């Protein structure tokens, strides 16, 4: 069952999630953290950086697993590796050997590696306008492990804002599967931006493969963070 946490602002969301992450890493320096890209978690990453610096929390033994990565990317600066480096890794003492991304050559090796580290303690998630999580597009099997996907035109259009043109947006990506995500011990889903439709779907409590994020209703320990404004917008959709 998803626990909804509704805040006044994006800043309050970022502050609360960052505090939670930092306090868990203080307790367990070998914490296993699942990470997401996109604009929604960026402020949270900023707050994690400032809190970690203030409280001198080391990330050198933290293992990270990113949700997804593009396949056949022509411009290195558009990769999720690069995004994470710019928005989080470069400002803290992460060991590059501990920051993991899925590789298309052997997708299932990612699940094996996650298992070997003891599993993801906390997975940070964003959501696509079409309710995708990671790059698990509508119709993805709930039993899926890490796999290569063909992106929908909707997702390519949504993500074109990060590329010089739509033609530059890859057609494929590799993503943790829905089962991989559901195996995380705890999940924090941050919903910000033009996501009222995805949020409305999640408010309905129905689990439906056409709305991949709806599987999260079956997770035992998940919090959904959103703003009051966005929540009200979602409620007003008929
Ligand atoms: C991409 C990523 C998702 C992310 C989504 C939303 O499609 N693969 O993991 O949740 O974008 O991004 P944003 O937060 O920028 O709306």
JSON list of C-alpha atoms and ligand atoms in Angstrom, two decimals:
[
{"chain": "A", "resi": 1, "resn": "UNK", "atom": "CA", "xyz": [0.00, 0.00, 0.00]},
{"chain": "A", "resi": 2, "resn": "UNK", "atom": "CA", "xyz": [1.42, 3.39, -1.00]},
{"chain": "A", "resi": 3, "resn": "UNK", "atom": "CA", "xyz": [1.68, 5.99, 1.76]},
{"chain": "A", "resi": 4, "resn": "UNK", "atom": "CA", "xyz": [0.99, 9.46, 0.30]},
{"chain": "A", "resi": 5, "resn": "UNK", "atom": "CA", "xyz": [3.09, 12.28, 1.78]},
{"chain": "A", "resi": 6, "resn": "UNK", "atom": "CA", "xyz": [1.81, 15.66, 0.59]},
{"chain": "A", "resi": 7, "resn": "UNK", "atom": "CA", "xyz": [4.00, 18.70, 1.12]},
{"chain": "A", "resi": 8, "resn": "UNK", "atom": "CA", "xyz": [3.65, 22.42, 0.45]},
{"chain": "A", "resi": 9, "resn": "UNK", "atom": "CA", "xyz": [6.71, 22.61, -1.77]},
{"chain": "A", "resi": 10, "resn": "UNK", "atom": "CA", "xyz": [9.32, 20.70, -3.71]},
{"chain": "A", "resi": 11, "resn": "UNK", "atom": "CA", "xyz": [11.87, 22.08, -1.27]},
{"chain": "A", "resi": 12, "resn": "UNK", "atom": "CA", "xyz": [10.15, 20.39, 1.70]},
{"chain": "A", "resi": 13, "resn": "UNK", "atom": "CA", "xyz": [10.06, 17.10, -0.19]},
{"chain": "A", "resi": 14, "resn": "UNK", "atom": "CA", "xyz": [13.74, 17.27, -1.03]},
{"chain": "A", "resi": 15, "resn": "UNK", "atom": "CA", "xyz": [14.63, 18.19, 2.55]},
{"chain": "A", "resi": 16, "resn": "UNK", "atom": "CA", "xyz": [12.70, 15.27, 4.05]},
{"chain": "A", "resi": 17, "resn": "UNK", "atom": "CA", "xyz": [13.97, 12.66, 1.59]},
{"chain": "A", "resi": 18, "resn": "UNK", "atom": "CA", "xyz": [17.56, 13.89, 1.91]},
{"chain": "A", "resi": 19, "resn": "UNK", "atom": "CA", "xyz": [17.37, 13.76, 5.72]},
{"chain": "A", "resi": 20, "resn": "UNK", "atom": "CA", "xyz": [16.07, 10.21, 5.54]},
{"chain": "A", "resi": 21, "resn": "UNK", "atom": "CA", "xyz": [18.85, 9.11, 3.17]},
{"chain": "A", "resi": 22, "resn": "UNK", "atom": "CA", "xyz": [21.57, 10.75, 5.25]},
{"chain": "A", "resi": 23, "resn": "UNK", "atom": "CA", "xyz": [20.32, 9.30, 8.54]},
{"chain": "A", "resi": 24, "resn": "UNK", "atom": "CA", "xyz": [20.24, 5.81, 7.02]},
{"chain": "A", "resi": 25, "resn": "UNK", "atom": "CA", "xyz": [23.78, 6.15, 5.67]},
{"chain": "A", "resi": 26, "resn": "UNK", "atom": "CA", "xyz": [25.01, 7.36, 9.05]},
{"chain": "A", "resi": 27, "resn": "UNK", "atom": "CA", "xyz": [23.59, 4.19, 10.59]},
{"chain": "A", "resi": 28, "resn": "UNK", "atom": "CA", "xyz": [24.89, 1.96, 7.80]},
{"chain": "A", "resi": 29, "resn": "UNK", "atom": "CA", "xyz": [27.89, 3.25, 5.81]},
{"chain": "A", "resi": 30, "resn": "UNK", "atom": "CA", "xyz": [27.49, 0.27, 3.43]},
{"chain": "A", "resi": 31, "resn": "UNK", "atom": "CA", "xyz": [23.97, 1.32, 2.52]},
{"chain": "A", "resi": 32, "resn": "UNK", "atom": "CA", "xyz": [22.70, 0.25, -0.93]},
{"chain": "A", "resi": 33, "resn": "UNK", "atom": "CA", "xyz": [20.95, 3.16, -2.61]},
{"chain": "A", "resi": 34, "resn": "UNK", "atom": "CA", "xyz": [18.86, 2.95, -5.78]},
{"chain": "A", "resi": 35, "resn": "UNK", "atom": "CA", "xyz": [18.95, 6.15, -7.84]},
{"chain": "A", "resi": 36, "resn": "UNK", "atom": "CA", "xyz": [16.78, 7.78, -10.47]},
{"chain": "A", "resi": 37, "resn": "UNK", "atom": "CA", "xyz": [17.47, 10.42, -13.10]},
{"chain": "A", "resi": 38, "resn": "UNK", "atom": "CA", "xyz": [15.12, 13.09, -14.45]},
{"chain": "A", "resi": 39, "resn": "UNK", "atom": "CA", "xyz": [14.40, 16.50, -12.96]},
{"chain": "A", "resi": 40, "resn": "UNK", "atom": "CA", "xyz": [12.26, 15.27, -10.04]},
{"chain": "A", "resi": 41, "resn": "UNK", "atom": "CA", "xyz": [15.10, 14.03, -7.77]},
{"chain": "A", "resi": 42, "resn": "UNK", "atom": "CA", "xyz": [17.60, 16.81, -8.62]},
{"chain": "A", "resi": 43, "resn": "UNK", "atom": "CA", "xyz": [16.77, 19.03, -5.64]},
{"chain": "A", "resi": 44, "resn": "UNK", "atom": "CA", "xyz": [16.87, 16.01, -3.34]},
{"chain": "A", "resi": 45, "resn": "UNK", "atom": "CA", "xyz": [20.39, 15.23, -4.61]},
{"chain": "A", "resi": 46, "resn": "UNK", "atom": "CA", "xyz": [21.42, 18.86, -3.95]},
{"chain": "A", "resi": 47, "resn": "UNK", "atom": "CA", "xyz": [20.15, 18.57, -0.37]},
{"chain": "A", "resi": 48, "resn": "UNK", "atom": "CA", "xyz": [21.89, 15.22, 0.12]},
{"chain": "A", "resi": 49, "resn": "UNK", "atom": "CA", "xyz": [25.14, 16.87, -0.97]},
{"chain": "A", "resi": 50, "resn": "UNK", "atom": "CA", "xyz": [24.78, 19.84, 1.37]},
{"chain": "A", "resi": 51, "resn": "UNK", "atom": "CA", "xyz": [23.69, 17.72, 4.36]},
{"chain": "A", "resi": 52, "resn": "UNK", "atom": "CA", "xyz": [26.48, 15.19, 3.79]},
{"chain": "A", "resi": 53, "resn": "UNK", "atom": "CA", "xyz": [29.05, 17.98, 3.67]},
{"chain": "A", "resi": 54, "resn": "UNK", "atom": "CA", "xyz": [27.63, 19.70, 6.74]},
{"chain": "A", "resi": 55, "resn": "UNK", "atom": "CA", "xyz": [27.51, 16.51, 8.78]},
{"chain": "A", "resi": 56, "resn": "UNK", "atom": "CA", "xyz": [30.65, 14.98, 7.23]},
{"chain": "A", "resi": 57, "resn": "UNK", "atom": "CA", "xyz": [28.93, 11.83, 6.10]},
{"chain": "A", "resi": 58, "resn": "UNK", "atom": "CA", "xyz": [31.05, 9.64, 3.84]},
{"chain": "A", "resi": 59, "resn": "UNK", "atom": "CA", "xyz": [29.63, 7.87, 0.78]},
{"chain": "A", "resi": 60, "resn": "UNK", "atom": "CA", "xyz": [32.77, 5.93, -0.01]},
{"chain": "A", "resi": 61, "resn": "UNK", "atom": "CA", "xyz": [31.30, 2.58, 1.01]},
{"chain": "A", "resi": 62, "resn": "UNK", "atom": "CA", "xyz": [27.78, 3.27, -0.25]},
{"chain": "A", "resi": 63, "resn": "UNK", "atom": "CA", "xyz": [26.78, 1.18, -3.26]},
{"chain": "A", "resi": 64, "resn": "UNK", "atom": "CA", "xyz": [24.48, 2.81, -5.80]},
{"chain": "A", "resi": 65, "resn": "UNK", "atom": "CA", "xyz": [22.35, 1.23, -8.50]},
{"chain": "A", "resi": 66, "resn": "UNK", "atom": "CA", "xyz": [20.79, 3.46, -11.12]},
{"chain": "A", "resi": 67, "resn": "UNK", "atom": "CA", "xyz": [17.45, 2.53, -12.55]},
{"chain": "A", "resi": 68, "resn": "UNK", "atom": "CA", "xyz": [18.27, 2.85, -16.22]},
{"chain": "A", "resi": 69, "resn": "UNK", "atom": "CA", "xyz": [20.51, 4.03, -19.04]},
{"chain": "A", "resi": 70, "resn": "UNK", "atom": "CA", "xyz": [20.12, 4.75, -22.73]},
{"chain": "A", "resi": 71, "resn": "UNK", "atom": "CA", "xyz": [21.41, 2.29, -25.33]},
{"chain": "A", "resi": 72, "resn": "UNK", "atom": "CA", "xyz": [23.52, 3.46, -28.32]},
{"chain": "A", "resi": 73, "resn": "UNK", "atom": "CA", "xyz": [23.86, 7.00, -27.17]},
{"chain": "A", "resi": 74, "resn": "UNK", "atom": "CA", "xyz": [25.79, 9.28, -29.51]},
{"chain": "A", "resi": 75, "resn": "UNK", "atom": "CA", "xyz": [26.32, 12.19, -27.12]},
{"chain": "A", "resi": 76, "resn": "UNK", "atom": "CA", "xyz": [28.06, 11.22, -23.88]},
{"chain": "A", "resi": 77, "resn": "UNK", "atom": "CA", "xyz": [26.70, 14.29, -22.04]},
{"chain": "A", "resi": 78, "resn": "UNK", "atom": "CA", "xyz": [23.15, 12.92, -22.45]},
{"chain": "A", "resi": 79, "resn": "UNK", "atom": "CA", "xyz": [23.92, 9.69, -20.62]},
{"chain": "A", "resi": 80, "resn": "UNK", "atom": "CA", "xyz": [22.50, 8.94, -17.21]},
{"chain": "A", "resi": 81, "resn": "UNK", "atom": "CA", "xyz": [26.09, 8.18, -16.09]},
{"chain": "A", "resi": 82, "resn": "UNK", "atom": "CA", "xyz": [26.94, 11.77, -16.89]},
{"chain": "A", "resi": 83, "resn": "UNK", "atom": "CA", "xyz": [23.75, 13.07, -15.29]},
{"chain": "A", "resi": 84, "resn": "UNK", "atom": "CA", "xyz": [24.53, 11.29, -12.02]},
{"chain": "A", "resi": 85, "resn": "UNK", "atom": "CA", "xyz": [28.13, 12.47, -12.07]},
{"chain": "A", "resi": 86, "resn": "UNK", "atom": "CA", "xyz": [27.03, 16.06, -12.56]},
{"chain": "A", "resi": 87, "resn": "UNK", "atom": "CA", "xyz": [24.12, 16.05, -10.11]},
{"chain": "A", "resi": 88, "resn": "UNK", "atom": "CA", "xyz": [25.45, 13.90, -7.28]},
{"chain": "A", "resi": 89, "resn": "UNK", "atom": "CA", "xyz": [28.61, 11.84, -7.61]},
{"chain": "A", "resi": 90, "resn": "UNK", "atom": "CA", "xyz": [31.15, 14.59, -8.33]},
{"chain": "A", "resi": 91, "resn": "UNK", "atom": "CA", "xyz": [30.34, 16.51, -5.14]},
{"chain": "A", "resi": 92, "resn": "UNK", "atom": "CA", "xyz": [30.72, 13.63, -2.68]},
{"chain": "A", "resi": 93, "resn": "UNK", "atom": "CA", "xyz": [33.31, 10.91, -2.04]},
{"chain": "A", "resi": 94, "resn": "UNK", "atom": "CA", "xyz": [31.57, 8.11, -3.97]},
{"chain": "A", "resi": 95, "resn": "UNK", "atom": "CA", "xyz": [33.89, 5.32, -5.09]},
{"chain": "A", "resi": 96, "resn": "UNK", "atom": "CA", "xyz": [33.31, 4.98, -8.87]},
{"chain": "A", "resi": 97, "resn": "UNK", "atom": "CA", "xyz": [33.62, 1.20, -8.44]},
{"chain": "A", "resi": 98, "resn": "UNK", "atom": "CA", "xyz": [30.51, 1.30, -6.23]},
{"chain": "A", "resi": 99, "resn": "UNK", "atom": "CA", "xyz": [28.27, 3.29, -8.61]},
{"chain": "A", "resi": 100, "resn": "UNK", "atom": "CA", "xyz": [26.51, 0.84, -10.89]},
{"chain": "A", "resi": 101, "resn": "UNK", "atom": "CA", "xyz": [24.47, 1.12, -14.10]},
{"chain": "A", "resi": 102, "resn": "UNK", "atom": "CA", "xyz": [22.85, -1.68, -16.12]},
{"chain": "A", "resi": 103, "resn": "UNK", "atom": "CA", "xyz": [24.71, -2.86, -19.23]},
{"chain": "A", "resi": 104, "resn": "UNK", "atom": "CA", "xyz": [22.90, -4.06, -22.34]},
{"chain": "A", "resi": 105, "resn": "UNK", "atom": "CA", "xyz": [25.49, -6.82, -22.99]},
{"chain": "A", "resi": 106, "resn": "UNK", "atom": "CA", "xyz": [24.16, -8.80, -20.00]},
{"chain": "A", "resi": 107, "resn": "UNK", "atom": "CA", "xyz": [21.05, -7.25, -18.42]},
{"chain": "A", "resi": 108, "resn": "UNK", "atom": "CA", "xyz": [20.51, -9.99, -15.83]},
{"chain": "A", "resi": 109, "resn": "UNK", "atom": "CA", "xyz": [24.05, -9.52, -14.50]},
{"chain": "A", "resi": 110, "resn": "UNK", "atom": "CA", "xyz": [22.64, -6.35, -12.94]},
{"chain": "A", "resi": 111, "resn": "UNK", "atom": "CA", "xyz": [20.09, -8.29, -10.88]},
{"chain": "A", "resi": 112, "resn": "UNK", "atom": "CA", "xyz": [22.80, -10.72, -9.83]},
{"chain": "A", "resi": 113, "resn": "UNK", "atom": "CA", "xyz": [25.03, -7.86, -8.73]},
{"chain": "A", "resi": 114, "resn": "UNK", "atom": "CA", "xyz": [22.19, -6.22, -6.77]},
{"chain": "A", "resi": 115, "resn": "UNK", "atom": "CA", "xyz": [21.58, -9.55, -5.04]},
{"chain": "A", "resi": 116, "resn": "UNK", "atom": "CA", "xyz": [25.26, -9.97, -4.27]},
{"chain": "A", "resi": 117, "resn": "UNK", "atom": "CA", "xyz": [25.37, -6.64, -2.45]},
{"chain": "A", "resi": 118, "resn": "UNK", "atom": "CA", "xyz": [22.42, -7.75, -0.30]},
{"chain": "A", "resi": 119, "resn": "UNK", "atom": "CA", "xyz": [19.68, -5.96, -2.25]},
{"chain": "A", "resi": 120, "resn": "UNK", "atom": "CA", "xyz": [18.67, -2.31, -2.57]},
{"chain": "A", "resi": 121, "resn": "UNK", "atom": "CA", "xyz": [17.93, -0.77, 0.84]},
{"chain": "A", "resi": 122, "resn": "UNK", "atom": "CA", "xyz": [16.17, 2.30, -0.52]},
{"chain": "A", "resi": 123, "resn": "UNK", "atom": "CA", "xyz": [15.16, 3.00, -4.12]},
{"chain": "A", "resi": 124, "resn": "UNK", "atom": "CA", "xyz": [14.47, 6.59, -5.19]},
{"chain": "A", "resi": 125, "resn": "UNK", "atom": "CA", "xyz": [11.99, 6.72, -8.06]},
{"chain": "A", "resi": 126, "resn": "UNK", "atom": "CA", "xyz": [10.49, 9.30, -10.40]},
{"chain": "A", "resi": 127, "resn": "UNK", "atom": "CA", "xyz": [7.63, 8.63, -12.80]},
{"chain": "A", "resi": 128, "resn": "UNK", "atom": "CA", "xyz": [6.95, 9.26, -16.50]},
{"chain": "A", "resi": 129, "resn": "UNK", "atom": "CA", "xyz": [3.80, 11.00, -17.70]},
{"chain": "A", "resi": 130, "resn": "UNK", "atom": "CA", "xyz": [2.62, 7.63, -19.00]},
{"chain": "A", "resi": 131, "resn": "UNK", "atom": "CA", "xyz": [3.24, 6.07, -15.54]},
{"chain": "A", "resi": 132, "resn": "UNK", "atom": "CA", "xyz": [6.51, 4.42, -16.50]},
{"chain": "A", "resi": 133, "resn": "UNK", "atom": "CA", "xyz": [9.03, 3.80, -13.74]},
{"chain": "A", "resi": 134, "resn": "UNK", "atom": "CA", "xyz": [12.64, 3.42, -14.80]},
{"chain": "A", "resi": 135, "resn": "UNK", "atom": "CA", "xyz": [11.96, 2.81, -18.48]},
{"chain": "A", "resi": 136, "resn": "UNK", "atom": "CA", "xyz": [9.27, 0.21, -17.88]},
{"chain": "A", "resi": 137, "resn": "UNK", "atom": "CA", "xyz": [6.73, 1.34, -20.41]},
{"chain": "A", "resi": 138, "resn": "UNK", "atom": "CA", "xyz": [2.99, 0.52, -20.31]},
{"chain": "A", "resi": 139, "resn": "UNK", "atom": "CA", "xyz": [2.42, -3.20, -20.78]},
{"chain": "A", "resi": 140, "resn": "UNK", "atom": "CA", "xyz": [5.73, -4.29, -19.20]},
{"chain": "A", "resi": 141, "resn": "UNK", "atom": "CA", "xyz": [5.37, -7.57, -17.34]},
{"chain": "A", "resi": 142, "resn": "UNK", "atom": "CA", "xyz": [5.24, -7.22, -13.58]},
{"chain": "A", "resi": 143, "resn": "UNK", "atom": "CA", "xyz": [7.62, -10.21, -13.40]},
{"chain": "A", "resi": 144, "resn": "UNK", "atom": "CA", "xyz": [10.37, -8.47, -15.43]},
{"chain": "A", "resi": 145, "resn": "UNK", "atom": "CA", "xyz": [14.00, -8.26, -14.32]},
{"chain": "A", "resi": 146, "resn": "UNK", "atom": "CA", "xyz": [16.55, -5.87, -15.87]},
{"chain": "A", "resi": 147, "resn": "UNK", "atom": "CA", "xyz": [16.00, -5.76, -19.63]},
{"chain": "A", "resi": 148, "resn": "UNK", "atom": "CA", "xyz": [16.45, -3.76, -22.84]},
{"chain": "A", "resi": 149, "resn": "UNK", "atom": "CA", "xyz": [13.36, -1.81, -23.94]},
{"chain": "A", "resi": 150, "resn": "UNK", "atom": "CA", "xyz": [12.18, 0.05, -26.99]},
{"chain": "A", "resi": 151, "resn": "UNK", "atom": "CA", "xyz": [11.06, 3.49, -25.86]},
{"chain": "A", "resi": 152, "resn": "UNK", "atom": "CA", "xyz": [7.55, 4.67, -26.71]},
{"chain": "A", "resi": 153, "resn": "UNK", "atom": "CA", "xyz": [7.21, 7.77, -28.88]},
{"chain": "A", "resi": 154, "resn": "UNK", "atom": "CA", "xyz": [5.62, 9.48, -25.88]},
{"chain": "A", "resi": 155, "resn": "UNK", "atom": "CA", "xyz": [8.73, 8.91, -23.77]},
{"chain": "A", "resi": 156, "resn": "UNK", "atom": "CA", "xyz": [11.06, 9.96, -26.58]},
{"chain": "A", "resi": 157, "resn": "UNK", "atom": "CA", "xyz": [9.06, 13.16, -27.00]},
{"chain": "A", "resi": 158, "resn": "UNK", "atom": "CA", "xyz": [9.03, 13.81, -23.23]},
{"chain": "A", "resi": 159, "resn": "UNK", "atom": "CA", "xyz": [12.79, 13.32, -23.02]},
{"chain": "A", "resi": 160, "resn": "UNK", "atom": "CA", "xyz": [13.59, 15.27, -26.21]},
{"chain": "A", "resi": 161, "resn": "UNK", "atom": "CA", "xyz": [13.92, 18.40, -24.02]},
{"chain": "A", "resi": 162, "resn": "UNK", "atom": "CA", "xyz": [17.32, 17.07, -22.90]},
{"chain": "A", "resi": 163, "resn": "UNK", "atom": "CA", "xyz": [18.59, 16.53, -26.49]},
{"chain": "A", "resi": 164, "resn": "UNK", "atom": "CA", "xyz": [19.42, 18.86, -29.41]},
{"chain": "A", "resi": 165, "resn": "UNK", "atom": "CA", "xyz": [16.56, 17.30, -31.42]},
{"chain": "A", "resi": 166, "resn": "UNK", "atom": "CA", "xyz": [14.08, 14.42, -31.32]},
{"chain": "A", "resi": 167, "resn": "UNK", "atom": "CA", "xyz": [16.29, 12.52, -33.78]},
{"chain": "A", "resi": 168, "resn": "UNK", "atom": "CA", "xyz": [19.05, 12.43, -31.18]},
{"chain": "A", "resi": 169, "resn": "UNK", "atom": "CA", "xyz": [16.85, 10.68, -28.57]},
{"chain": "A", "resi": 170, "resn": "UNK", "atom": "CA", "xyz": [17.78, 6.98, -28.53]},
{"chain": "A", "resi": 171, "resn": "UNK", "atom": "CA", "xyz": [15.10, 4.46, -29.43]},
{"chain": "A", "resi": 172, "resn": "UNK", "atom": "CA", "xyz": [16.24, 1.94, -26.84]},
{"chain": "A", "resi": 173, "resn": "UNK", "atom": "CA", "xyz": [17.25, 1.88, -23.20]},
{"chain": "A", "resi": 174, "resn": "UNK", "atom": "CA", "xyz": [18.11, -0.63, -20.51]},
{"chain": "A", "resi": 175, "resn": "UNK", "atom": "CA", "xyz": [16.14, -0.57, -17.29]},
{"chain": "A", "resi": 176, "resn": "UNK", "atom": "CA", "xyz": [15.69, -2.41, -14.02]},
{"chain": "A", "resi": 177, "resn": "UNK", "atom": "CA", "xyz": [12.54, -4.47, -14.45]},
{"chain": "A", "resi": 178, "resn": "UNK", "atom": "CA", "xyz": [9.40, -4.01, -12.39]},
{"chain": "A", "resi": 179, "resn": "UNK", "atom": "CA", "xyz": [10.35, -7.06, -10.34]},
{"chain": "A", "resi": 180, "resn": "UNK", "atom": "CA", "xyz": [13.84, -5.61, -9.73]},
{"chain": "A", "resi": 181, "resn": "UNK", "atom": "CA", "xyz": [12.25, -2.39, -8.44]},
{"chain": "A", "resi": 182, "resn": "UNK", "atom": "CA", "xyz": [9.71, -4.26, -6.29]},
{"chain": "A", "resi": 183, "resn": "UNK", "atom": "CA", "xyz": [12.57, -6.20, -4.62]},
{"chain": "A", "resi": 184, "resn": "UNK", "atom": "CA", "xyz": [13.93, -2.97, -3.07]},
{"chain": "A", "resi": 185, "resn": "UNK", "atom": "CA", "xyz": [13.38, -3.03, 0.69]},
{"chain": "A", "resi": 186, "resn": "UNK", "atom": "CA", "xyz": [12.02, 0.50, 0.68]},
{"chain": "A", "resi": 187, "resn": "UNK", "atom": "CA", "xyz": [10.89, 2.88, -2.07]},
{"chain": "A", "resi": 188, "resn": "UNK", "atom": "CA", "xyz": [10.54, 6.66, -2.20]},
{"chain": "A", "resi": 189, "resn": "UNK", "atom": "CA", "xyz": [8.58, 7.86, -5.23]},
{"chain": "A", "resi": 190, "resn": "UNK", "atom": "CA", "xyz": [8.88, 11.58, -5.98]},
{"chain": "A", "resi": 191, "resn": "UNK", "atom": "CA", "xyz": [6.14, 12.98, -8.23]},
{"chain": "A", "resi": 192, "resn": "UNK", "atom": "CA", "xyz": [6.67, 16.53, -9.47]},
{"chain": "A", "resi": 193, "resn": "UNK", "atom": "CA", "xyz": [6.00, 18.47, -12.68]},
{"chain": "A", "resi": 194, "resn": "UNK", "atom": "CA", "xyz": [3.26, 17.69, -15.21]},
{"chain": "A", "resi": 195, "resn": "UNK", "atom": "CA", "xyz": [2.36, 14.33, -13.70]},
{"chain": "A", "resi": 196, "resn": "UNK", "atom": "CA", "xyz": [-1.25, 14.88, -12.65]},
{"chain": "A", "resi": 197, "resn": "UNK", "atom": "CA", "xyz": [-2.50, 12.03, -14.84]},
{"chain": "A", "resi": 198, "resn": "UNK", "atom": "CA", "xyz": [0.07, 9.57, -13.48]},
{"chain": "A", "resi": 199, "resn": "UNK", "atom": "CA", "xyz": [-0.75, 10.72, -9.95]},
{"chain": "A", "resi": 200, "resn": "UNK", "atom": "CA", "xyz": [-4.49, 10.35, -10.57]},
{"chain": "A", "resi": 201, "resn": "UNK", "atom": "CA", "xyz": [-3.93, 6.78, -11.73]},
{"chain": "A", "resi": 202, "resn": "UNK", "atom": "CA", "xyz": [-2.02, 6.00, -8.55]},
{"chain": "A", "resi": 203, "resn": "UNK", "atom": "CA", "xyz": [-4.75, 7.51, -6.36]},
{"chain": "A", "resi": 204, "resn": "UNK", "atom": "CA", "xyz": [-7.21, 4.94, -7.77]},
{"chain": "A", "resi": 205, "resn": "UNK", "atom": "CA", "xyz": [-5.43, 1.99, -6.03]},
{"chain": "A", "resi": 206, "resn": "UNK", "atom": "CA", "xyz": [-6.02, -0.24, -9.07]},
{"chain": "A", "resi": 207, "resn": "UNK", "atom": "CA", "xyz": [-3.11, -2.38, -10.27]},
{"chain": "A", "resi": 208, "resn": "UNK", "atom": "CA", "xyz": [-3.01, -2.39, -14.09]},
{"chain": "A", "resi": 209, "resn": "UNK", "atom": "CA", "xyz": [-0.11, -3.32, -16.42]},
{"chain": "A", "resi": 210, "resn": "UNK", "atom": "CA", "xyz": [-1.02, -0.36, -18.64]},
{"chain": "A", "resi": 211, "resn": "UNK", "atom": "CA", "xyz": [0.06, 1.86, -15.74]},
{"chain": "A", "resi": 212, "resn": "UNK", "atom": "CA", "xyz": [3.37, 0.28, -14.73]},
{"chain": "A", "resi": 213, "resn": "UNK", "atom": "CA", "xyz": [3.73, 2.37, -11.54]},
{"chain": "A", "resi": 214, "resn": "UNK", "atom": "CA", "xyz": [0.48, 0.86, -10.23]},
{"chain": "A", "resi": 215, "resn": "UNK", "atom": "CA", "xyz": [2.43, -2.29, -9.26]},
{"chain": "A", "resi": 216, "resn": "UNK", "atom": "CA", "xyz": [3.86, -0.17, -6.43]},
{"chain": "A", "resi": 217, "resn": "UNK", "atom": "CA", "xyz": [0.55, -0.56, -4.57]},
{"chain": "A", "resi": 218, "resn": "UNK", "atom": "CA", "xyz": [1.77, -4.08, -3.79]},
{"chain": "A", "resi": 219, "resn": "UNK", "atom": "CA", "xyz": [5.02, -2.92, -2.18]},
{"chain": "A", "resi": 220, "resn": "UNK", "atom": "CA", "xyz": [5.15, -3.24, 1.63]},
{"chain": "A", "resi": 221, "resn": "UNK", "atom": "CA", "xyz": [7.21, -0.11, 2.31]},
{"chain": "A", "resi": 222, "resn": "UNK", "atom": "CA", "xyz": [6.66, 2.76, -0.12]},
{"chain": "A", "resi": 223, "resn": "UNK", "atom": "CA", "xyz": [6.12, 6.48, 0.30]},
{"chain": "A", "resi": 224, "resn": "UNK", "atom": "CA", "xyz": [4.91, 8.76, -2.49]},
{"chain": "A", "resi": 225, "resn": "UNK", "atom": "CA", "xyz": [5.97, 12.39, -2.16]},
{"chain": "A", "resi": 226, "resn": "UNK", "atom": "CA", "xyz": [4.14, 15.11, -4.04]},
{"chain": "A", "resi": 227, "resn": "UNK", "atom": "CA", "xyz": [3.09, 18.73, -3.59]},
{"chain": "A", "resi": 228, "resn": "UNK", "atom": "CA", "xyz": [-0.33, 19.89, -2.43]},
{"chain": "A", "resi": 229, "resn": "UNK", "atom": "CA", "xyz": [-0.84, 21.76, -5.73]},
{"chain": "A", "resi": 230, "resn": "UNK", "atom": "CA", "xyz": [-0.13, 18.73, -7.88]},
{"chain": "A", "resi": 231, "resn": "UNK", "atom": "CA", "xyz": [-2.24, 16.48, -5.65]},
{"chain": "A", "resi": 232, "resn": "UNK", "atom": "CA", "xyz": [-5.21, 18.83, -5.96]},
{"chain": "A", "resi": 233, "resn": "UNK", "atom": "CA", "xyz": [-4.77, 19.04, -9.74]},
{"chain": "A", "resi": 234, "resn": "UNK", "atom": "CA", "xyz": [-4.78, 15.23, -9.93]},
{"chain": "A", "resi": 235, "resn": "UNK", "atom": "CA", "xyz": [-7.91, 15.00, -7.80]},
{"chain": "A", "resi": 236, "resn": "UNK", "atom": "CA", "xyz": [-9.74, 17.47, -10.02]},
{"chain": "A", "resi": 237, "resn": "UNK", "atom": "CA", "xyz": [-9.31, 15.36, -13.20]},
{"chain": "A", "resi": 238, "resn": "UNK", "atom": "CA", "xyz": [-12.58, 13.66, -14.00]},
{"chain": "B", "resi": 1, "resn": "LIG", "atom": "C1", "xyz": [12.91, 9.27, -17.54]},
{"chain": "B", "resi": 1, "resn": "LIG", "atom": "C2", "xyz": [13.53, 8.28, -16.58]},
{"chain": "B", "resi": 1, "resn": "LIG", "atom": "C3", "xyz": [12.60, 7.99, -15.41]},
{"chain": "B", "resi": 1, "resn": "LIG", "atom": "C4", "xyz": [12.10, 9.29, -14.80]},
{"chain": "B", "resi": 1, "resn": "LIG", "atom": "C5", "xyz": [11.34, 10.06, -15.85]},
{"chain": "B", "resi": 1, "resn": "LIG", "atom": "C6", "xyz": [10.70, 11.34, -15.34]},
{"chain": "B", "resi": 1, "resn": "LIG", "atom": "O1", "xyz": [12.03, 8.68, -18.43]},
{"chain": "B", "resi": 1, "resn": "LIG", "atom": "N1", "xyz": [13.84, 7.04, -17.22]},
{"chain": "B", "resi": 1, "resn": "LIG", "atom": "O2", "xyz": [13.30, 7.21, -14.45]},
{"chain": "B", "resi": 1, "resn": "LIG", "atom": "O3", "xyz": [11.29, 9.01, -13.70]},
{"chain": "B", "resi": 1, "resn": "LIG", "atom": "O4", "xyz": [12.25, 10.37, -16.90]},
{"chain": "B", "resi": 1, "resn": "LIG", "atom": "O5", "xyz": [11.58, 12.43, -15.38]},
{"chain": "B", "resi": 1, "resn": "LIG", "atom": "P1", "xyz": [11.26, 13.84, -14.77]},
{"chain": "B", "resi": 1, "resn": "LIG", "atom": "O6", "xyz": [11.49, 13.74, -13.31]},
{"chain": "B", "resi": 1, "resn": "LIG", "atom": "O7", "xyz": [12.26, 14.75, -15.45]},
{"chain": "B", "resi": 1, "resn": "LIG", "atom": "O8", "xyz": [9.88, 14.20, -15.13]}
]
